[in-house]
Structures are given as C-alpha cells and as structure tokens.
Coordinates of C-alpha atoms in Angstrom, one line a residue:
X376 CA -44.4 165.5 42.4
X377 CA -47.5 166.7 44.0
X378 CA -50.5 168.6 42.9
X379 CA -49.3 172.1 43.2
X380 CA -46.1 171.6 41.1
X381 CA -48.2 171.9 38.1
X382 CA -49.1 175.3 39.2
X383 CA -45.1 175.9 38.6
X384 CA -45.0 174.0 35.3
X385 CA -47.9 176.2 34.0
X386 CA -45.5 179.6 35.1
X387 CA -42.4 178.4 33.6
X388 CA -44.2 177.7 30.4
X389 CA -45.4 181.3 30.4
X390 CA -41.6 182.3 31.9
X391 CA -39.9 180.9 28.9
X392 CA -42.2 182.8 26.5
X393 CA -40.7 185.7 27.9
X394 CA -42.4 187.0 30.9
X395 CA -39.9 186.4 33.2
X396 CA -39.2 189.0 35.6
X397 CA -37.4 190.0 38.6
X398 CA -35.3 191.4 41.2
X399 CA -36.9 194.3 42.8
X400 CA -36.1 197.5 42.4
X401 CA -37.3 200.7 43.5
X402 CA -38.1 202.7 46.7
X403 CA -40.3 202.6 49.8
X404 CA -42.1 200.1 51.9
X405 CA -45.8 200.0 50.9
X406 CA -44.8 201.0 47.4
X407 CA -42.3 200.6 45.0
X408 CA -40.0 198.5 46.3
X409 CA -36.4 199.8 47.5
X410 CA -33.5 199.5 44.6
X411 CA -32.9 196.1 44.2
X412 CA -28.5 195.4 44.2
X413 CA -26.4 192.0 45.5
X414 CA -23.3 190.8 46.4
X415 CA -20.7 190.5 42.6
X416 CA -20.1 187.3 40.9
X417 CA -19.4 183.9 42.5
X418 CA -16.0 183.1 41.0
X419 CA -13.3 180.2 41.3
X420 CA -12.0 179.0 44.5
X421 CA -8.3 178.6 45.3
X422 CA -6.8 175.9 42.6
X423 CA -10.4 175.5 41.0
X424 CA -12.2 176.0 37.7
X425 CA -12.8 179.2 36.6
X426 CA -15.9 181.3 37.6
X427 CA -19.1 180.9 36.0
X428 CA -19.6 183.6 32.9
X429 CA -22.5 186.4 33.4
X430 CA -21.7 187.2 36.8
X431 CA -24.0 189.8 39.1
X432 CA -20.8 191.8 39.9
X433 CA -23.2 195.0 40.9
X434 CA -22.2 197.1 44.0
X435 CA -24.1 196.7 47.0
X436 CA -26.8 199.7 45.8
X437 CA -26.6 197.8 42.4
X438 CA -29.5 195.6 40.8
X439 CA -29.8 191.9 41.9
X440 CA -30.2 189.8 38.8
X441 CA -31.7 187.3 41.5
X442 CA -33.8 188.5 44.3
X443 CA -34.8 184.8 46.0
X444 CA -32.5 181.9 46.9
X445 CA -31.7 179.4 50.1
X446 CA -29.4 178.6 52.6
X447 CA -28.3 175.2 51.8
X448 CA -27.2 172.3 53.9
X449 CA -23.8 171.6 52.5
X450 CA -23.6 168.1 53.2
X451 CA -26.6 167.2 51.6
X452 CA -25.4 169.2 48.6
X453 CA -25.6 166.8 45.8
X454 CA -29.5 166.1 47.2
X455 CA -30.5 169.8 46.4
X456 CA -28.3 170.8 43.7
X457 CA -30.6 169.9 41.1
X458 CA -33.4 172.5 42.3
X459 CA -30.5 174.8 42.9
X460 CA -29.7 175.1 39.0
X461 CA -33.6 176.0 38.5
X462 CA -32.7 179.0 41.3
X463 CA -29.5 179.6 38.8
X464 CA -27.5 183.3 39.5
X465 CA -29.3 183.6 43.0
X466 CA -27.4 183.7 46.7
X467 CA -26.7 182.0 49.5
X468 CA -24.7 182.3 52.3
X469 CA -22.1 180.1 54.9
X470 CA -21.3 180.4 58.1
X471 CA -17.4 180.5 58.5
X472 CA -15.9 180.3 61.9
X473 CA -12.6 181.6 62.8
X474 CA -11.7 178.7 65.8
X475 CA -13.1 176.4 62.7
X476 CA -10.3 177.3 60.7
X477 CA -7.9 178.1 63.1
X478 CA -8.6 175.2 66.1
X479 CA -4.8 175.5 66.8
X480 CA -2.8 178.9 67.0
X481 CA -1.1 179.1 63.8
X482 CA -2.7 176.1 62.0
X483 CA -5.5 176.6 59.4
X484 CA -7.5 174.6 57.3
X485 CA -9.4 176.3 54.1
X486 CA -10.6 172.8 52.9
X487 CA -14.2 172.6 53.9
X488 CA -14.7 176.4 52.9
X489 CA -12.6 176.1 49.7
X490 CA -15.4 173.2 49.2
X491 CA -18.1 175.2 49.6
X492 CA -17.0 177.9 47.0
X493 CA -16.5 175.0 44.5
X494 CA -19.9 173.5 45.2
X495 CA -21.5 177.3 45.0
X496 CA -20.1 177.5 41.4
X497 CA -21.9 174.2 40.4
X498 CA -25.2 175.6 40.5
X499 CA -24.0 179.5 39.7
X500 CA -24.9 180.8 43.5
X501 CA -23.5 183.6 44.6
X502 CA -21.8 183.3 47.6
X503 CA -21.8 185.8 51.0
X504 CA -19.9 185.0 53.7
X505 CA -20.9 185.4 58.0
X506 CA -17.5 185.4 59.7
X507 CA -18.0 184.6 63.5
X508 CA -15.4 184.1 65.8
X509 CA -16.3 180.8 68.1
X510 CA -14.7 179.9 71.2
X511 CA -10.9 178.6 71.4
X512 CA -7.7 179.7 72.2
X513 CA -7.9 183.1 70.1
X514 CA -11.1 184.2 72.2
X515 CA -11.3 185.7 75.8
X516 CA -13.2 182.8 76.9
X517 CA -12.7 179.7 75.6
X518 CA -15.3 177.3 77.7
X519 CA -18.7 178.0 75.9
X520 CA -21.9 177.1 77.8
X521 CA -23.9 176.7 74.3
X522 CA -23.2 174.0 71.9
X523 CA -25.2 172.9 69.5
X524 CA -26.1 170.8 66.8
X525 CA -23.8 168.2 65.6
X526 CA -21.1 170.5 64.2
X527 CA -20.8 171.5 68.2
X528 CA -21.3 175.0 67.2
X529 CA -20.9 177.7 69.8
X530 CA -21.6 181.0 71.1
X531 CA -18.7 183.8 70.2
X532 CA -16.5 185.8 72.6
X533 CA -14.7 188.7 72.0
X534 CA -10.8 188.0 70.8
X535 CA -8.2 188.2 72.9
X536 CA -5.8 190.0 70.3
X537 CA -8.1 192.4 68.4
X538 CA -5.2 193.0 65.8
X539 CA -5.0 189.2 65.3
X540 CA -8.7 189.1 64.3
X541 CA -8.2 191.9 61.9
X542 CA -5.0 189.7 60.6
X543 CA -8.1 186.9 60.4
X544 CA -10.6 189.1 58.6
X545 CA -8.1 190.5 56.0
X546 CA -7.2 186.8 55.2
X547 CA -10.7 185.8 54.8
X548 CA -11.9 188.5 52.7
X549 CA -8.5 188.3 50.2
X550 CA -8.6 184.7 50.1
X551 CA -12.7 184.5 48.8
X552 CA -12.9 187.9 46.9
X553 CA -10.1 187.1 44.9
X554 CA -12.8 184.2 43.6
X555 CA -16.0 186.4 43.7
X556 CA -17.1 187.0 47.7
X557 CA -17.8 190.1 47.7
X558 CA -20.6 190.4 50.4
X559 CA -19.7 189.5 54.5
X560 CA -21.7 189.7 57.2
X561 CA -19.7 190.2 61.0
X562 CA -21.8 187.5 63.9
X563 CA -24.8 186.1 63.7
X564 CA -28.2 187.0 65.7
X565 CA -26.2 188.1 68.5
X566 CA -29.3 189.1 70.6
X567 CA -28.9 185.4 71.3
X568 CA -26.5 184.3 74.0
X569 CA -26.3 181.3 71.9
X570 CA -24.9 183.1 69.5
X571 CA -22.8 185.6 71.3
X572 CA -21.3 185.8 74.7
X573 CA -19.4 189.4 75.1
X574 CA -21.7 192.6 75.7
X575 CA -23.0 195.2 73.3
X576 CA -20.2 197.6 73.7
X577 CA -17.7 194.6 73.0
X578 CA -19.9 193.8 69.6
X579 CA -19.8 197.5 68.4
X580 CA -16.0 196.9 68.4
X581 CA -15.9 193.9 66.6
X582 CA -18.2 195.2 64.2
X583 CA -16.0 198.4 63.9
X584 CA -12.9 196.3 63.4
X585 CA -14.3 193.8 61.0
X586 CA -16.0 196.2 58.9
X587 CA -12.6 198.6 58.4
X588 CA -10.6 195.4 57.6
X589 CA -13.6 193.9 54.8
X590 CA -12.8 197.4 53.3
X591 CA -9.3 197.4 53.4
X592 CA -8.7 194.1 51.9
X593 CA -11.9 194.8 49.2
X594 CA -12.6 198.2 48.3
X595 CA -15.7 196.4 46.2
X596 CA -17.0 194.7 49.4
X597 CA -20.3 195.5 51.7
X598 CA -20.8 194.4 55.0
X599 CA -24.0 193.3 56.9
X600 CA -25.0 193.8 60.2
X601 CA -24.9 190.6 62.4
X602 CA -28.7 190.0 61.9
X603 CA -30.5 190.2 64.5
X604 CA -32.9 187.0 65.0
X605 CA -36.9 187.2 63.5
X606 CA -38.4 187.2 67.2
X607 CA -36.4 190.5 68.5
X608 CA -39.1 192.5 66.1
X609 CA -42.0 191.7 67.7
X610 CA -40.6 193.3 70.7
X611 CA -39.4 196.2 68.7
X612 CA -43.0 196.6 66.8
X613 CA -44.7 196.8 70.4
X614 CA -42.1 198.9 71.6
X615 CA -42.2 201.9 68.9
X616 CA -46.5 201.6 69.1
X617 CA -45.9 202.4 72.9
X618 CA -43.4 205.3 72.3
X619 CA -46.3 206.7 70.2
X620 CA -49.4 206.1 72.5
X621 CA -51.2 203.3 70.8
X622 CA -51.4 200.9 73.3
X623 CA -54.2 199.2 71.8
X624 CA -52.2 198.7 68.7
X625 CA -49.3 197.4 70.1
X626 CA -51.2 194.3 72.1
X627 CA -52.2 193.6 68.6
X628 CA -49.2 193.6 66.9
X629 CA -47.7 191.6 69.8
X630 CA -50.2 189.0 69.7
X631 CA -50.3 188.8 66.0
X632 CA -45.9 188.7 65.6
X633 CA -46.1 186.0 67.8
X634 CA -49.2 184.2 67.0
X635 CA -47.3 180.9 66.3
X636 CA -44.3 181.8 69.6
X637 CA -46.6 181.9 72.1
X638 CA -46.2 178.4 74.5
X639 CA -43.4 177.7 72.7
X640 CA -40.6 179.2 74.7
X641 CA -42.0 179.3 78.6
X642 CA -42.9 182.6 80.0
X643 CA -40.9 184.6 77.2
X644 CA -43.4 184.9 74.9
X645 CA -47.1 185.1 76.4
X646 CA -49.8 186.5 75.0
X647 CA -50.8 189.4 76.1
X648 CA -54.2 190.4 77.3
X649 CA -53.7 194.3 77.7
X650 CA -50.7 197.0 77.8
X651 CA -49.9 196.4 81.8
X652 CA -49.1 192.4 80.6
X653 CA -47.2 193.8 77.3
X654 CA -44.9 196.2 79.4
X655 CA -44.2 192.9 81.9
X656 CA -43.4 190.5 78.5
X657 CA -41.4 193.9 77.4
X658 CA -39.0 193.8 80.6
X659 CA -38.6 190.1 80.3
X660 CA -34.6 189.6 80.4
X661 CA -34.9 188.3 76.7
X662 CA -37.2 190.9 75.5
X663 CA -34.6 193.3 77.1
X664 CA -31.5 191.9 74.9
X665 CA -33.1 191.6 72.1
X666 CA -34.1 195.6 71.9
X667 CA -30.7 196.5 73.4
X668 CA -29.1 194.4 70.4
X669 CA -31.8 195.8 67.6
X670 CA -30.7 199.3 69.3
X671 CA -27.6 199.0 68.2
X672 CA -27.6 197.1 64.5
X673 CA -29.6 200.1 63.7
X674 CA -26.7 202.7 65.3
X675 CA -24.3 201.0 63.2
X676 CA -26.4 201.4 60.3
X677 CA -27.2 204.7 60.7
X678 CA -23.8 205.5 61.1
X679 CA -22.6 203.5 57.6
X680 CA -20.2 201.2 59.7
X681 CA -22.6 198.6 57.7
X682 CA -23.6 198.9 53.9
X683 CA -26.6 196.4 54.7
X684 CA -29.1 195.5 56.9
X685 CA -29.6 191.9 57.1
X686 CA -33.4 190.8 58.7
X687 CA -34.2 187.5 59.4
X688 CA -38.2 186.4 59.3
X689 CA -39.7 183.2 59.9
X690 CA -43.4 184.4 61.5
X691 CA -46.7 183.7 60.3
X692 CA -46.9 185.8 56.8
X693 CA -49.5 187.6 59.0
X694 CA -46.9 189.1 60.6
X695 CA -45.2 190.3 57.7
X696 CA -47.4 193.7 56.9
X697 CA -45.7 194.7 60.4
X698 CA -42.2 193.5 60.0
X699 CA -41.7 195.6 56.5
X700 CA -44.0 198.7 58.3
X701 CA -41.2 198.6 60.8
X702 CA -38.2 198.3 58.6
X703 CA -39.5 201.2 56.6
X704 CA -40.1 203.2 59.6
X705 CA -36.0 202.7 61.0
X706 CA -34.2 202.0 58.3
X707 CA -31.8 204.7 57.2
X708 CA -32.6 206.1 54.1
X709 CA -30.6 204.4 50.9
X710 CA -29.7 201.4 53.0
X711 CA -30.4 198.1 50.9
X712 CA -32.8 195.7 53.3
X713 CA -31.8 192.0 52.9
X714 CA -33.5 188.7 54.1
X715 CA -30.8 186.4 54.7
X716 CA -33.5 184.2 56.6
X717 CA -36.9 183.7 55.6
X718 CA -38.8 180.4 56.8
X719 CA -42.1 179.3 58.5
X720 CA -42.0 178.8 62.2
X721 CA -44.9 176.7 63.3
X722 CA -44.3 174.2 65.9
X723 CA -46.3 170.7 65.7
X724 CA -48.4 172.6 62.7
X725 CA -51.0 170.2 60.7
X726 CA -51.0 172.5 57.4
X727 CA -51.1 170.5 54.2
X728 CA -47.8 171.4 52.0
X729 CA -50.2 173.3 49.4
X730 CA -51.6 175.5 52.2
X731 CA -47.7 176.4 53.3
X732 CA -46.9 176.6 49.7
X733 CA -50.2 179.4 49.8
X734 CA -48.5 180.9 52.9
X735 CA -44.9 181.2 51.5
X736 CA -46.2 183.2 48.3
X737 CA -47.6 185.7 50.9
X738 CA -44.8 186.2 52.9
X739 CA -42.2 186.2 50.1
X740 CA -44.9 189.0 48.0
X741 CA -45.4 190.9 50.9
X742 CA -41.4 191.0 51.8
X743 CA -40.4 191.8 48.1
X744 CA -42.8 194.4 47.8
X745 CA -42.0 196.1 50.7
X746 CA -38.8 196.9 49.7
X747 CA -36.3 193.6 50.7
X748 CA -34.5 193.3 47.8
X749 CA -32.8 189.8 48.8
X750 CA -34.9 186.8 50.2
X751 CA -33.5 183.4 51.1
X752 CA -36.2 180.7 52.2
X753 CA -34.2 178.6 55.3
X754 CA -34.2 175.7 55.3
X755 CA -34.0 174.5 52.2
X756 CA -34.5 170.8 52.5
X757 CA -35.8 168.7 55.5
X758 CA -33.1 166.6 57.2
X759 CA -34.9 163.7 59.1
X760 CA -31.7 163.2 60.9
X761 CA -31.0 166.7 62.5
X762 CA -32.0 168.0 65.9
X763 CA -35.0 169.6 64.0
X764 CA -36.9 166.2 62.6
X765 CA -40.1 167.5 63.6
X766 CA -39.9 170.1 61.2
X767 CA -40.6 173.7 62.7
X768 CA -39.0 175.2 59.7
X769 CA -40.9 174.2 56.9
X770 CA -38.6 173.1 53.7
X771 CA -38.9 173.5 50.0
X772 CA -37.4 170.3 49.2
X773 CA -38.5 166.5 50.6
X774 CA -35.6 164.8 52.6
X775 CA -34.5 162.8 49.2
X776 CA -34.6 166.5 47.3
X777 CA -38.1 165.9 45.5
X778 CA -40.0 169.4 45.1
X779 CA -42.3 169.9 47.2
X780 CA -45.8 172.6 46.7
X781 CA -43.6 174.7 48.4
X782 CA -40.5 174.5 46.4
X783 CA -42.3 174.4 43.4
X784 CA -44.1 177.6 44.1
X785 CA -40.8 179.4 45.5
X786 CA -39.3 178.2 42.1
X787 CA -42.1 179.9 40.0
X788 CA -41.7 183.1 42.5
X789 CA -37.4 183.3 41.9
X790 CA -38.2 182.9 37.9
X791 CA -40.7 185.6 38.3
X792 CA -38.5 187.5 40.3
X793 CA -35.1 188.0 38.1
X794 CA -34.2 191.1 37.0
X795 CA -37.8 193.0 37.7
X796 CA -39.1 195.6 39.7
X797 CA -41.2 194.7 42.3
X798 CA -44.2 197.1 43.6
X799 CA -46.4 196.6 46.7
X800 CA -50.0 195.9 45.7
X801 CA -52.4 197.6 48.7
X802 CA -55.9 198.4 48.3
X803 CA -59.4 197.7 47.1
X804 CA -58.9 195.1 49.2
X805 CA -56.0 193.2 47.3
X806 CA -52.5 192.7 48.5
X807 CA -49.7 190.9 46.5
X808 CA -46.7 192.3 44.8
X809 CA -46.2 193.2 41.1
X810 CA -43.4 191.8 39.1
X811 CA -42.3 194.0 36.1
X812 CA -39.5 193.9 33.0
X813 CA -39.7 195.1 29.9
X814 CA -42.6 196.6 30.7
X815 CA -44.9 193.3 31.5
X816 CA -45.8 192.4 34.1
X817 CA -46.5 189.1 37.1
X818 CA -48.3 190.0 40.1
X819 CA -49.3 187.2 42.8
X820 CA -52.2 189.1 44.4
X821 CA -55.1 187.6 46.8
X822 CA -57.9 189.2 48.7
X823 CA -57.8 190.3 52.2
X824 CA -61.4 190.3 52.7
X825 CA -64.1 188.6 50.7
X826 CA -63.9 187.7 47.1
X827 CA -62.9 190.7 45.1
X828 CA -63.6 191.3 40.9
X829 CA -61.3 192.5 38.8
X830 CA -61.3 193.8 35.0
X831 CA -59.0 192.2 32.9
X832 CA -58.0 192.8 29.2
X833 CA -58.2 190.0 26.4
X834 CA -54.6 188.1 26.5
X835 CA -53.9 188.2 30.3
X836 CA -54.1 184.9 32.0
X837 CA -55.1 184.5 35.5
X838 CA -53.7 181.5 37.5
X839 CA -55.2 179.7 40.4
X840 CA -52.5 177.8 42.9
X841 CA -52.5 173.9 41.9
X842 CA -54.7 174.4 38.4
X843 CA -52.7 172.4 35.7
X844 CA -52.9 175.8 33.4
X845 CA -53.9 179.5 33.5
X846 CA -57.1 180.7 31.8
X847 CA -57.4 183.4 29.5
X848 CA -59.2 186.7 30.8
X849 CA -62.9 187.0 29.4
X850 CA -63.0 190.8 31.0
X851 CA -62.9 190.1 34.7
X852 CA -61.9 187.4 36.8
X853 CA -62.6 186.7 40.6
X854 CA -60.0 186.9 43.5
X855 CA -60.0 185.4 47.0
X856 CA -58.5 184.4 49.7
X857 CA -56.1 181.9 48.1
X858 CA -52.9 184.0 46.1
X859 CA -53.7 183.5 41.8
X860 CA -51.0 184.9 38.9
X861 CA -52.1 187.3 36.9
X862 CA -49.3 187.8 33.6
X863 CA -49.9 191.2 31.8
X864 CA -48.2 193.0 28.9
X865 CA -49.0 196.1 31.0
X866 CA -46.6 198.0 33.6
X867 CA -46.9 197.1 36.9
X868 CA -48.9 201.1 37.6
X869 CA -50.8 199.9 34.9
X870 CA -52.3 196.6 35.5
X871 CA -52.4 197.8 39.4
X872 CA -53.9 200.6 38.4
X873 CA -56.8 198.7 36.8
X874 CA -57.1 195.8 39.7

C-alpha cells in the first residue's frame, strides 16, 4: 500500500468512532448542496439469491445513503470487488445494448446482464441501467462507421419499428425492477457520433418514447438524460459568458476547461488567445454538436421528460468551480444533478499518485458541494491490456486491485460521505466541502491562495494527506495548498462559520 493509504486508515479509525457522514443533501450550487436522493435497492436477479437487506429504495428526490461509487469493469470483477465492499450501498451503472441482447430478431440473451445484477449484489451496489440501442437489424442503419474497443461497440441509430423499441424498453425495465433497477438512463453522450448516428430531432423521440415506457412498466422509476460528454461544457461555459458580454471571461474559462484538451484532439480544441479565436473554436463542427445536443438535454429537462440530469466530468479539478457555476445556472429548479462519470483526463501526465489522490479530493469536494448529489470516479481500475494502457483516465485501483493514494482517499471521501449533508465551503480564502450527520461534522478544505489560519476548538483533529494520524487542535491550525480533514462535533454552519 503506498504512503497515502495511511491517510485513509487514520479516517476510518475516526469513521468507526462515529463520525461518519454522508450523502449530500440540500440546495444550491455554491451552498448547501441540492437534496441528495438515488436510484431504490439493488435486489435479486432472475433465478438468484435474494436482495441484499437495508436497501436505498428512496425516490429519485429521495436521500442517497451513498453519494460516491464507480463504474466497474465487469470482467475484471473479482479483482475490484474487494474495494467495492469498503464502497458498500453505493452505485454504479452498465451499459446494456438492445442489438446485444437481441443480435437476431426474436432471439435474446439476458445472461451477461443477469450476471451483472448477481455480481452488483455481491458487494451491495445499487444498480442503474443506460439502455442504448446499437446497430443491427432492429435499427435504421445497420453498417456503423464507429467500433470500438474490444466488445466492438458502436454508435446507435434510430429503430426502425419505434413500437418494437418500446416492446424492448418495457422488457428491460420489468425484467430488472422486478430485482431492484429502479434508475435508467436512455443513450449515452450522444453529442458524440461515436455514440449516436440519427439527428437531434430523431433523439428527442427516442427519449420521449423510452421515457413513457420506463414509467409505464415502473411507476417507481426515474430516467436520465443521455449524458452529454465532460468536453461539450466548456463550449457551453464560453458560450453563456458570450451571451452576457464578458468576453474576457469566457477566453478564461475556455482556456482553463480545457487546460489538459488542448493538442489533444487536432484543431478542435485550441487555445484561445482572444474572443475573435474563441468564436472560430465555437463554430468548429464539434463545438457545434456538442451545444446543439447540450441544447436539448436541457429542453427535455426542463420539460420533466427526464427526472435527472446526468453530467459527466473528467477535467482538471480547476475546471470544476465552472462546471457546477454552470449547472446551477441551467438546471431546472428541483431537478436532482448526478455524476455518472467523474475521472481525470490528463494525457502522458507525470503526477505522482499522491498528487492525483490531492486532485481527486478537490474535484469530488467541489462537485459534492455544489449540489451533485451522485459521483462515480471512472475508471475504477487500470487495465494494462485495454485500448487505454497509457492511462489517460487515472484509476483508483492498481491493475492487480491494490489501492492506490487515490483509491484510498476516494474510500475515506465515500465513508465520509454516507448519509450527510454536504455544504460548499467558499471564502476567506478556503474552498472544500462540509460533511455533516448528526450534527458533526468532516470538511476536506484547502487554501486557494497562501497559507490560511484557522481557530479550532480543543477535540477537533486536523488531518494532513499521507500523515499516519490526525493531530489534536491546540486553538488554530494552518491550511494550504494541499486539502487536510478537519472532524468537528459542530454543524457544518458552525465549524464553517468559525474557519
């Protein structure tokens, strides 16, 4: 184990004396966070044991018992699934694929999803569901020009019988909710043509369809949006500080979303050196989909055809004070915020695994406390042998499922997490998020500027990142740039209050 995971050990030892907390709850980006709710209990699959006890079987506006979890890579399940039991009660998700199931008209195969509800249950993860369509005979084109990975994945096209998709989603949804799926998401980052080959108007359709036929077949059931992928926001960001005259603002935010893009994809996204290059990266093709798709993920919120809004994230955590301004700013109001895909992008990076594990407490703080109520880190563990050996998405887990700094702090972070409120910690030149149950209190906090000192009463214990234990308060202690724990017997308003 390496040096930081010590830093963990030290916060479960103060967890199990009762300080655990958890999934936010509340309202507002830049303040208490939004209420906190999640998909209902993970239960048996078809011919399987029965369903864990103490499921989270809370409506969609409900309280999530868990806020963080991963997306897992099922094959390698028995490598992760003992970190998964230390994430026990959170959620994860799997991509199911109708011409996966249906290859032949007429002939299905449930086995390898039935599998995957089984191996949920093992570790007590509650399971959502993305149902995507695919390309085969059901689908108006069946010769897909993007396939990827070794599971040959592709693009979706619109069905050629839009009854016999409902017929599809009605079977899905019956089949898993009868065994605790309760949460469905329709497509999959569809401002990608990797993902989706129809147009917009065909999309709003499917959505429309699916989305009727969830509710039909699961009165209990709330449906995502598609998810539109972590680089359309950037875009978007620019695009609203445009529409209100801040030019100088938005070449900021541009530059700083895509801090760790730029070079990586060709001429899509360049940095920009003032607002004439920002309106030419703006009308780039891509840059165009992507706000035409964003555009409409946030109609069909706005007009309930979706109970969620799914976000997926995987920027430099610098980035993330404008991601959660801009969710705040669009978002209808009531409508739950979830991360279905939260990771670290950072092509041929040279960070040490204790500075990511730094970097990941920032982005996850700053997301919970601006009001995302679900997070789940992607990818979970790296896979040497997938088309992404080189690692741009930075795992918690080592290939043979050791924890790494990263997976040891995002461990701490999910105990820390469950079943609390979570409040946005901005100003005197400290940013973090507080943690509270019962009214105590974790915050992970840092310093945005130079070292800041805080008061601190007798009893509550500050914690550096990789010390081997936390140190008592003697009145004050010292923060800086590097994220500490502070645990508290006060509220969250209190002990921010006094920071």
């Amino acid at each position: 184990m390496r040096t930081s995971k010590a830093w963990v050990l030290a916060v479960a030892a103060v967890l199990v004396a009762g300080l655990v907390l958890g999934a936010c709850d509340g309202t507002g980006t830049g303040g208490t966070a939004r209420t906190s709710g999640g998909s209902a209990s993970q239960g048996s699959s078809p011919g399987s044991t029965p369903a864990p006890t103490g499921p989270d079987s809370t409506p969609a506006s409900g309280p999530l018992s868990a806020p963080l979890g991963a997306k897992y890579d099922w094959s390698r399940f028995d490598v992760v699934s003992p970190y998964l039991k230390t994430l026990s009660g959170s959620s994860t998700f799997y991509e199911l694929v109708w011409c996966d199931i249906e290859p032949t008209d007429g002939q299905q195969d449930w086995k390898t999803m039935d599998a995957v509800v089984r191996k949920a249950q093992t570790v007590d993860a509650r399971l959502m569901i993305k149902i995507r369509v695919g390309s085969c005979w059901a689908t108006t084109q069946s010769n897909p020009q993007h396939v990827r990975g070794t599971k040959n994945k592709t693009e979706s096209f619109m069905p050629k019988d839009l009854d016999r998709y409902r017929a599809f989603v009605t079977s899905v949804v019956k089949r898993y909710s009868a065994v605790g799926v309760h949460t469905y998401a329709v497509e999959n980052e569809v401002n990608s043509e990797s993902f989706w080959g129809g147009s917009t108007s065909d999309l709003e359709t499917l959505v429309r369809a699916a989305a009727d036929s969830i509710r039909a077949a699961d009165p209990s059931a709330a449906v995502a949006d598609p998810g539109i992928s972590s680089t359309a926001y950037g875009a978007a960001i620019a695009t609203r500080l445009l529409d209100q005259g801040k030019e100088a603002e938005a070449v900021k935010a541009w530059n700083t979303y895509y801090s760790r893009r730029i070079g990586t994809r060709g001429d899509q996204l360049p940095a920009v050196n003032d607002v004439a290059g920002l309106r030419a990266a703006l009308a780039s093709p891509q840059s165009t989909r992507n706000l035409q798709y964003l555009a409409l993920a946030e109609k069909l919120q706005k007009e309930k055809v979706v109970d969620i809004r799914q976000v997926h994230f995987y920027e430099s955590w610098e980035a993330a004070p404008l991601f959660v301004g801009y969710l705040s700013a669009t978002t209808p109001a009531g409508m739950p915020v979830e991360a279905w895909e939260v990771g670290q992008f950072l092509k041929d990076g040279n960070l040490t695994d204790e500075k990511r594990a730094e970097e990941l407490v920032k982005t996850v703080s700053i997301l919970l406390g601006g009001g995302i109520r679900r997070v789940l880190w992607l990818p979970l563990v790296m896979n040497p042998a997938g088309r992404n050996s080189a690692e741009p998405r930075y795992g918690l887990l080592d290939p043979d499922g050791s924890t790494r700094s990263t997976g040891a702090a995002f461990e701490a972070m999910a105990q820390a997490s469950a079943g609390a409120k979570a409040t946005a910690i901005a100003g005197k030149g400290l940013t973090g998020v507080a943690l509270e149950k019962n009214g105590k209190t974790v915050a992970y906090v840092w310093s945005t500027g130079g070292d800041v000192k805080v008061s601190l009463r007798p009893g509550e214990t500050v914690k550096q990142m990789g010390a081997p234990s936390p140190s008592a308060a003697t009145g004050s202690a010292v923060i800086g740039s590097t994220p500490v724990q502070v645990v508290s017997d006060r509220t969250a308003a209190e002990l921010v209050g006094a920071l």
